[in-house]
Coordinates of C-alpha atoms and ligand atoms in Angstrom, one line a residue:
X15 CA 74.3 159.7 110.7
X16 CA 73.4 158.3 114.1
X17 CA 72.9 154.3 114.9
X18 CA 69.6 153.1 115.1
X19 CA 70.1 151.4 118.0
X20 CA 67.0 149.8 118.8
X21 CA 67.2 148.3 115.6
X22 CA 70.6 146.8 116.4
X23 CA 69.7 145.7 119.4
X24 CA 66.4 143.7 117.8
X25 CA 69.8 141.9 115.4
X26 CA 70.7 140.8 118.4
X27 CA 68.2 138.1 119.6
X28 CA 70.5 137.0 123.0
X29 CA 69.6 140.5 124.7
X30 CA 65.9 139.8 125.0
X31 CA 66.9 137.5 127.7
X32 CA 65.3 138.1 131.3
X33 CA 67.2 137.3 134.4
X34 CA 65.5 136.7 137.4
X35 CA 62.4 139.3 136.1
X36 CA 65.1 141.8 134.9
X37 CA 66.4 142.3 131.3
X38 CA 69.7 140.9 130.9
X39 CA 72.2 143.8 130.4
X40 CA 75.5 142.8 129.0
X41 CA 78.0 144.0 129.6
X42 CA 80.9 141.7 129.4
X43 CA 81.7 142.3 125.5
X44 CA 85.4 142.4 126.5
X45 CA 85.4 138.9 126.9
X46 CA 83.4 138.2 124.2
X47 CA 80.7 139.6 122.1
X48 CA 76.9 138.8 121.4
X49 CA 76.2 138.0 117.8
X50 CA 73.2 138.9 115.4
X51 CA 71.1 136.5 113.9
X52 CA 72.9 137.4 109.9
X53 CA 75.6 135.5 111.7
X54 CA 73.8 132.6 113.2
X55 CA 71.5 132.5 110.1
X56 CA 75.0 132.2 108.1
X57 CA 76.3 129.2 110.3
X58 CA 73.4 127.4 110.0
X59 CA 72.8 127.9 106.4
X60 CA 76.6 126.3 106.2
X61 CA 75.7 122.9 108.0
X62 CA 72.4 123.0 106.3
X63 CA 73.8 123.7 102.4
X64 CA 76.8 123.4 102.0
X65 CA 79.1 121.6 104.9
X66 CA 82.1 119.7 103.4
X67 CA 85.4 119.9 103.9
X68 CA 87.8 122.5 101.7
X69 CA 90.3 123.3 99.0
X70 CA 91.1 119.3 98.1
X71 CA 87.3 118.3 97.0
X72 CA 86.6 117.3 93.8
X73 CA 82.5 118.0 94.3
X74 CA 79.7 120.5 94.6
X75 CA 79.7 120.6 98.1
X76 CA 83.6 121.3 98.8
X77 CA 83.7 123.4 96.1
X78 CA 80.9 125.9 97.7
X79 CA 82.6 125.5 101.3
X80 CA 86.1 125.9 99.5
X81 CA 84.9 129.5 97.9
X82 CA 83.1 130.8 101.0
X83 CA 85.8 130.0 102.8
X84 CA 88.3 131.9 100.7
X85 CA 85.8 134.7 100.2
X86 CA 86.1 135.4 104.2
X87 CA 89.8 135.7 103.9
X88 CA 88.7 138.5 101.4
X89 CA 86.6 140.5 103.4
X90 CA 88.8 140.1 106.4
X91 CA 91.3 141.2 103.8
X92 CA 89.4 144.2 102.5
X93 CA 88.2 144.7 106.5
X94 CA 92.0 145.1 107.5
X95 CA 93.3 146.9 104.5
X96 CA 95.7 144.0 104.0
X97 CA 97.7 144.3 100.9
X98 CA 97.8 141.0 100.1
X99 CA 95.0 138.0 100.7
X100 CA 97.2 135.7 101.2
X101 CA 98.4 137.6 104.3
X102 CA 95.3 136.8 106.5
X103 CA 95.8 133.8 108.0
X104 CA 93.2 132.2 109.5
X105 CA 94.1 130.8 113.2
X106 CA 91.2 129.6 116.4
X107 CA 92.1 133.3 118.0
X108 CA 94.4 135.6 119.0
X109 CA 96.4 133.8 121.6
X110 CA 96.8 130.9 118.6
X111 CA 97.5 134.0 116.1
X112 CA 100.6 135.0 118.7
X113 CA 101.9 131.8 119.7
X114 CA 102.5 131.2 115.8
X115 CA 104.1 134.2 115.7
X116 CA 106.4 133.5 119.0
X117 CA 107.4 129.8 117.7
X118 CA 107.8 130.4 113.8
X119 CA 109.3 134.2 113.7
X120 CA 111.1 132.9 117.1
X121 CA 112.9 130.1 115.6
X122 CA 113.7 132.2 112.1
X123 CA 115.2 135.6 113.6
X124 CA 115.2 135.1 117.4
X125 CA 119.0 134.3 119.1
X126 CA 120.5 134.0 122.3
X127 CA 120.8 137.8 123.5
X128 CA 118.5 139.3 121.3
X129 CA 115.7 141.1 122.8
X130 CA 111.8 141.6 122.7
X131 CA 110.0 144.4 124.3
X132 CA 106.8 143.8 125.6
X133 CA 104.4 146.0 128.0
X134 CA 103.2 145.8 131.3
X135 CA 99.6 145.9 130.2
X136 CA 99.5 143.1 128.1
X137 CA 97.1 140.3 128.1
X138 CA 98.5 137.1 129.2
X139 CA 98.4 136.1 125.6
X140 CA 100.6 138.5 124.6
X141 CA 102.9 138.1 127.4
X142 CA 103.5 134.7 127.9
X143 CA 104.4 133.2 124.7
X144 CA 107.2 135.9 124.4
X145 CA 108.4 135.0 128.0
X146 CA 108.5 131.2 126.8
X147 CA 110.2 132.4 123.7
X148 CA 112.7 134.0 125.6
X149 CA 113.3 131.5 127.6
X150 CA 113.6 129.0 125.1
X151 CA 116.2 130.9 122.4
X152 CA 118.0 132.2 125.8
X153 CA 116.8 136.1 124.4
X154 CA 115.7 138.9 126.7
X155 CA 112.3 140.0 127.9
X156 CA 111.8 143.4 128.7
X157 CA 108.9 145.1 129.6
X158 CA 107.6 148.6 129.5
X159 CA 105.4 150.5 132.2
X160 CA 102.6 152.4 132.3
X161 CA 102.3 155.3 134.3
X162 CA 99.7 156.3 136.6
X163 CA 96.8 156.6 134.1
X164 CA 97.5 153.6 132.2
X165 CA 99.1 155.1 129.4
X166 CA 102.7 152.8 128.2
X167 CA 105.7 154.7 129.4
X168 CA 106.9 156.0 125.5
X169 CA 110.9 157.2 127.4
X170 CA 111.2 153.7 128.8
X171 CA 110.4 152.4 125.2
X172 CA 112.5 154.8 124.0
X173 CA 115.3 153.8 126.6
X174 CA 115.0 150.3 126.1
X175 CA 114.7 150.1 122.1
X176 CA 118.0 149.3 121.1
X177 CA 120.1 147.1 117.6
X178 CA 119.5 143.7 119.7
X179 CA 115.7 144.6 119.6
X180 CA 113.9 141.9 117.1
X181 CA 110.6 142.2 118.1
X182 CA 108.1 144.6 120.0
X183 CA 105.1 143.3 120.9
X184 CA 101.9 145.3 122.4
X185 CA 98.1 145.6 122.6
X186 CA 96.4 148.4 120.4
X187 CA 93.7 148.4 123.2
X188 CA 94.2 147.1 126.8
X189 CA 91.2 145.3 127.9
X190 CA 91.7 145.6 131.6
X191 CA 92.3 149.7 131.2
X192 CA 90.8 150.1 127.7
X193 CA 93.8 152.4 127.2
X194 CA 94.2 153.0 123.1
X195 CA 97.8 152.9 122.5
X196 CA 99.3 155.3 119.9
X197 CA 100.2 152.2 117.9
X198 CA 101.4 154.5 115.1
X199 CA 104.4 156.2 117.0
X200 CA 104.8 152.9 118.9
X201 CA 105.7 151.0 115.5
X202 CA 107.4 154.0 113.7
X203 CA 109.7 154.1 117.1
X204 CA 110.2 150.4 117.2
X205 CA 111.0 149.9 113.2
X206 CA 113.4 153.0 113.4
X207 CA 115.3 150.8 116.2
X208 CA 115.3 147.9 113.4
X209 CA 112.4 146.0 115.1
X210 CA 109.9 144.2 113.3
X211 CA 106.3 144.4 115.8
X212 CA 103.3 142.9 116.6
X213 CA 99.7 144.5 117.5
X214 CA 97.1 142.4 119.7
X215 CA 94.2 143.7 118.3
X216 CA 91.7 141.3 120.2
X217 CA 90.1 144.5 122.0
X218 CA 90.8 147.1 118.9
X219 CA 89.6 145.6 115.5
X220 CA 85.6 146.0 116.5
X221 CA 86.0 149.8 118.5
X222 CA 88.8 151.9 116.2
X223 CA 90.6 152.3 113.5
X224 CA 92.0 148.6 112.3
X225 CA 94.1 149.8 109.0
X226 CA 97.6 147.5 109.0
X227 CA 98.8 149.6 106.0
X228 CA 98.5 152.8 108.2
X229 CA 99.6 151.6 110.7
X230 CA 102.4 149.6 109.0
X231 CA 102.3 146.7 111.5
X232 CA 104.2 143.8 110.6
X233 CA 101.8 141.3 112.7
X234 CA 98.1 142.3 113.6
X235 CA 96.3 139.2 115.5
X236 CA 92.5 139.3 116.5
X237 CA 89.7 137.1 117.4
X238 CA 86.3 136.2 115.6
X239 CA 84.1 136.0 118.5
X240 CA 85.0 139.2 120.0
X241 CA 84.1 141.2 116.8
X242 CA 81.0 139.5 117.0
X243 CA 81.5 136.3 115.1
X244 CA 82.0 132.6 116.3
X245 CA 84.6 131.5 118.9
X246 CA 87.1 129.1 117.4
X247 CA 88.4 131.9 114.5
X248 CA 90.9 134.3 114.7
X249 CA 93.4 135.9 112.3
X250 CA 97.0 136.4 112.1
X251 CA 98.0 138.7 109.5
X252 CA 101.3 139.1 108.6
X253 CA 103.3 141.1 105.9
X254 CA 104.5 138.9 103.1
X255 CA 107.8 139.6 103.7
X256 CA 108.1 138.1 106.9
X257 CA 105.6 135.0 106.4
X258 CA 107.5 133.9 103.4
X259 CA 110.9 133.9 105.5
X260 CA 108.8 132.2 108.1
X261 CA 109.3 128.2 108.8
X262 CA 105.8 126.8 108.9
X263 CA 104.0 126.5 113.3
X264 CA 102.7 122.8 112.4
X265 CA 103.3 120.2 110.2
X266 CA 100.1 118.4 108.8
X267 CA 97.3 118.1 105.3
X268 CA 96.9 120.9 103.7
X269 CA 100.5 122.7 104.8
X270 CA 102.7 120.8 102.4
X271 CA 103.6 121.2 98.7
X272 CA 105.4 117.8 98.2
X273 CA 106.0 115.2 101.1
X274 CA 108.9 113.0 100.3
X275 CA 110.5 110.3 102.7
X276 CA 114.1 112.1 102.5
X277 CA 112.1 115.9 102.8
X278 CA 109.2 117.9 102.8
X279 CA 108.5 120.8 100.6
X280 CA 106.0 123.7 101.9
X281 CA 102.8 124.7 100.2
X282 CA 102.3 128.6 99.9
X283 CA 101.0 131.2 101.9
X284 CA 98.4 131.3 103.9
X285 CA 98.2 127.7 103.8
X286 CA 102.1 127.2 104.9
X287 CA 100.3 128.4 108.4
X288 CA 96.7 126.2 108.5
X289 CA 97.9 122.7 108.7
X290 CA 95.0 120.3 108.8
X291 CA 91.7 120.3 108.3
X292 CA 90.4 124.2 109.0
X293 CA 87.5 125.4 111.3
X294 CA 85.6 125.7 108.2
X295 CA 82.8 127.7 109.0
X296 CA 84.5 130.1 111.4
X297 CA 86.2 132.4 108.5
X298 CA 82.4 132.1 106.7
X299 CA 80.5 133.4 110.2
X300 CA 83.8 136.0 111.2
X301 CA 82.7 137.4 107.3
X302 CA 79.0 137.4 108.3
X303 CA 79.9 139.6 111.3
X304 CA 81.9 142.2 109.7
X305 CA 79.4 142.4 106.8
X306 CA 77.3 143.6 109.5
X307 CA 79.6 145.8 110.9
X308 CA 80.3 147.4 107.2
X309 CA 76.7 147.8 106.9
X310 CA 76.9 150.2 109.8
X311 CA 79.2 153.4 109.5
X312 CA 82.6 152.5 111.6
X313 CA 83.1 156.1 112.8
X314 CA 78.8 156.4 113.7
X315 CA 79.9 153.1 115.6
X316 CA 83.4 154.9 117.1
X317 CA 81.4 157.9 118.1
X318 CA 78.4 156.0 119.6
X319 CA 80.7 154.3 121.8
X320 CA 82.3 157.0 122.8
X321 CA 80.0 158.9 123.8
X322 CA 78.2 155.6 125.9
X323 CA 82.2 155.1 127.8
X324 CA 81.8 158.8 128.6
X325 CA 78.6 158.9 129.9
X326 CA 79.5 155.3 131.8
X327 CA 83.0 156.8 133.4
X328 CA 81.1 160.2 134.2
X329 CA 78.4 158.4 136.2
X330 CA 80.8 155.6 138.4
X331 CA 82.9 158.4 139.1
X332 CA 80.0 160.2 141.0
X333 CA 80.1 157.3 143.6
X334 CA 81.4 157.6 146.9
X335 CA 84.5 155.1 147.3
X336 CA 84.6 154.5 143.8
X337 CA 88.4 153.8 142.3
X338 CA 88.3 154.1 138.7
X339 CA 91.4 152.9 136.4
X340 CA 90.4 154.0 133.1
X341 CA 92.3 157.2 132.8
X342 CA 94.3 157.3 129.9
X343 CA 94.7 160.0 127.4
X344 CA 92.9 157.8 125.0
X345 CA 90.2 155.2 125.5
X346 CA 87.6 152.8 124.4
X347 CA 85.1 150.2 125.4
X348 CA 86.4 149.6 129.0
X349 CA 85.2 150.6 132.5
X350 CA 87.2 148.9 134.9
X351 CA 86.9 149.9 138.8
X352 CA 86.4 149.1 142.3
X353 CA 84.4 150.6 145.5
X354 CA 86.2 150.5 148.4
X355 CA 85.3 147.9 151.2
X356 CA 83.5 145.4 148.6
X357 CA 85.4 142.5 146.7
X358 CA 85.5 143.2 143.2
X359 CA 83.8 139.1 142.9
X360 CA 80.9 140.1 145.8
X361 CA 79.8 143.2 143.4
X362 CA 80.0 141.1 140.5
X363 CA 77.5 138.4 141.9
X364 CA 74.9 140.7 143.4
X365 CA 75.0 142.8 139.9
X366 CA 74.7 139.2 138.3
X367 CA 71.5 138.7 140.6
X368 CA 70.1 141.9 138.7
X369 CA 70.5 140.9 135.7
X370 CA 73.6 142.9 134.8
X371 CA 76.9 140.6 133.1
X372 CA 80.4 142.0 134.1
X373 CA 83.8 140.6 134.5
X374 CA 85.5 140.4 138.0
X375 CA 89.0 139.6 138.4
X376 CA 92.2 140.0 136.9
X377 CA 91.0 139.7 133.1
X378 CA 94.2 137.7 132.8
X379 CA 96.4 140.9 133.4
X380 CA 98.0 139.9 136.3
X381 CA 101.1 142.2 136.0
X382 CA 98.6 145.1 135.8
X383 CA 96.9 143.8 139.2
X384 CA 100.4 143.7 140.4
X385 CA 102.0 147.2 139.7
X386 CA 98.6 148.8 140.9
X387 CA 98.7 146.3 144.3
X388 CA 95.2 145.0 143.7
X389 CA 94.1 141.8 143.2
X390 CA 91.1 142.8 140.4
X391 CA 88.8 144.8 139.3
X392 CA 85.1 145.1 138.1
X393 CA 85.2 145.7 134.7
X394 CA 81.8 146.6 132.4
X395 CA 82.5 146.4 128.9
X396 CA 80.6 147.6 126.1
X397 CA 79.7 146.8 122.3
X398 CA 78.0 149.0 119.8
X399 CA 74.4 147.3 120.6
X400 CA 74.8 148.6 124.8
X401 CA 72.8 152.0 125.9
X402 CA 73.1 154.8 128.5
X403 CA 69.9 153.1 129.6
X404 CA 72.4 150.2 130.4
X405 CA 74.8 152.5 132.2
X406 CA 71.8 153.6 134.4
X407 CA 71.3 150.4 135.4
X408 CA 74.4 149.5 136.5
X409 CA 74.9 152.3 138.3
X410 CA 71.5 151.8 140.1
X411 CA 72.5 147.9 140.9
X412 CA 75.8 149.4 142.1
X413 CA 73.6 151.4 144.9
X414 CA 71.8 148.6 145.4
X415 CA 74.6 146.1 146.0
X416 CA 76.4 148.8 148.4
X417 CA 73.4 149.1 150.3
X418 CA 73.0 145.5 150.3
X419 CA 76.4 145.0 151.6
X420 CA 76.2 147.9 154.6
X421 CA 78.5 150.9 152.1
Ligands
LIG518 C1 93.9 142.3 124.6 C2 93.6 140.8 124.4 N1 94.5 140.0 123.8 C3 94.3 138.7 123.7 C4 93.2 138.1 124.1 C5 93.0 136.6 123.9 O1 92.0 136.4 123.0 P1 91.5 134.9 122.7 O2 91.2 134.3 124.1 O3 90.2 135.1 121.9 O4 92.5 134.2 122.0 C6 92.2 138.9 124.8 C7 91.0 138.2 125.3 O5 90.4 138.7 126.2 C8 92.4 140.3 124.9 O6 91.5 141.0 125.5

């Protein structure tokens, strides 16, 4: 069944905005997403009904936040085919989600000499915190390439995957290519070595398949507001195994079991992980979103965007002077490029004038800017609710801005 788009669209009340007389087209869903009015409607029906805080309240109030609360971590649950609830942690985003992982599995399994394996296309998020680790336990970093379409070098991993690898980390989707790495053989190749890994989902877990049982990853991380939800929320999911041999990130309320003056004792999972008083209403509006996501049919939604990236790369790369780096063997969701003699910022600002929202710059990918000697790129990228229509008129204010600008 196809999407009924202009119904979607109408969920979404943000994209009636008019810029300077033109119709806002958006098209920076990369960095985060636009959110329908279920989800707004839920977060205000929260601070209207029912906001108190959770889990120690002995009243009506808490005990309605307390349950909503929880029966997020369910749907995220259900949503990520965890087998356990008490898997999902809740976090404030990804780069919170990974940083837990790089201090707490860091100081468990992580010694001087071991090594972690990251790529060359990873977010900043999921780059630093593993060099920090490294630096801290005196481990190894290594990194793997990607070749000339933005696909991860599988021989280097292959070469560098060894019995000191603890941990490979890598991003299911890279938002500055919007290469979809083939996660599956990546883990199966990384746990034959011995190595436990973590996915960075942030740019996957609203475009493809988002299964952690399939794809047997020992860490998945992801962020509310890019899945259409609030900022603020995120998720770390972890498999029990591994959270349970886990020391808790931050001590605090809520983390504890029994606090003594001669020693602490932890409370269980998830809450070992949320110290302190929650963003309450972020699991409750992250739920609201991917109820409205499961309303939909995911692979109507895959196929949609598909078909809108296809159309989008097909049309750039009819312009004259136009570099496009979105060439792997599989993509999603990301048109990144540049048109020779304009700064990628110059084209972002005229297009801006017309109405259209893109990113410019290095989308905090700065080794990717590196190995392909650039400095940025412009980079349109889409959500289910964006149209060919769109597409046309970014490629119209793309003539318009070269003209503009003597190309
Ligand atoms: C691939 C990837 N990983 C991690 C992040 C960080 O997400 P957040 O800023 O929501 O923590 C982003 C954000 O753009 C991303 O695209």
């Amino acid at each position: 069944m196809a999407l009924d788009i202009k119904k979607i669209r109408d969920d979404f009340p943000i994209l009636q905005t008019m810029i300077n007389g033109n119709p806002l087209v958006y098209l920076d869903n990369a960095a985060t997403t636009q959110k329908p009015q279920s989800v707004i409607d839920t977060i205000t029906d929260y601070y209207t009904r029912y906001n108190s805080n959770i889990h120690r309240g002995a009243h009506h109030l808490s005990n309605l936040a307390t349950d909503a609360h929880e029966e997020a971590r369910k749907t995220v649950q259900k949503y990520i085919n965890a087998e356990h609830r008490h898997e999902v942690i809740f976090t404030s985003g990804t780069t919170e989600s990974i940083n837990l992982v790089a201090f707490s599995f860091g100081e468990a399994f992580i010694n001087p000499g071991d090594e972690i394996i990251i790529t060359e296309m990873e977010h900043h998020s999921n780059f630093v915190p593993w060099q920090m680790l490294c630096e801290r336990q005196g481990a190894h970093f290594r990194v793997v390439p990607f070749d000339e379409n933005g696909d991860i070098r599988l021989d280097v991993l292959e070469r560098l995957l060894n019995e000191k690898t603890r941990l490979v980390a890598f991003n299911h989707v890279s938002n500055s290519f919007g290469t979809v790495n083939p996660a599956r053989e990546i883990i199966q190749m990384a746990h034959d070595a011995g190595a436990a890994v973590l996915v960075d989902a942030a740019q996957a877990v609203q475009h493809i398949e988002h299964d952690v049982q399939a794809l047997d990853a020992d860490f998945y991380a992801f962020s509310g507001h890019k899945i259409y939800g609030p900022t603020g929320i995120g998720v770390l999911y972890g498999k029990e195994k591994w959270l349970e041999a886990m020391p808790p990130y931050q001590g605090g309320g809520e983390m504890i079991d029994l606090v003594t003056i001669e020693e602490t004792t932890y409370n269980k999972l998830p809450f070992k992980f949320e110290a302190g008083t929650p963003n309450i209403v972020g699991p409750i509006g992250m739920a609201a979103a991917i109820d409205y996501i499961n309303a939909l049919n995911f692979s109507d939604i895959m196929r949609y965007e598909e078909e809108v990236l296809e159309y989008g790369r097909n049309k750039l790369l009819e312009i004259d002077g136009l570099t496009f780096y979105g060439n792997a063997q599989r993509r999603t969701s990301i048109l990144p490029f540049n048109i020779e003699g304009i700064h990628h910022f110059d084209l972002g600002t005229l297009l801006d004038s017309y109405g259209i929202a893109v990113r410019t710059g290095h989308h905090c990918t700065q080794p990717i800017m590196t190995a392909l000697g650039i400095e940025g790129t412009v980079r349109a990228s889409l959500a289910l609710y964006n149209t060919k229509g769109e597409i046309d008129a970014l490629i119209e204010g793309i003539h318009k801005a070269m003209k503009m600008l003597g190309r």
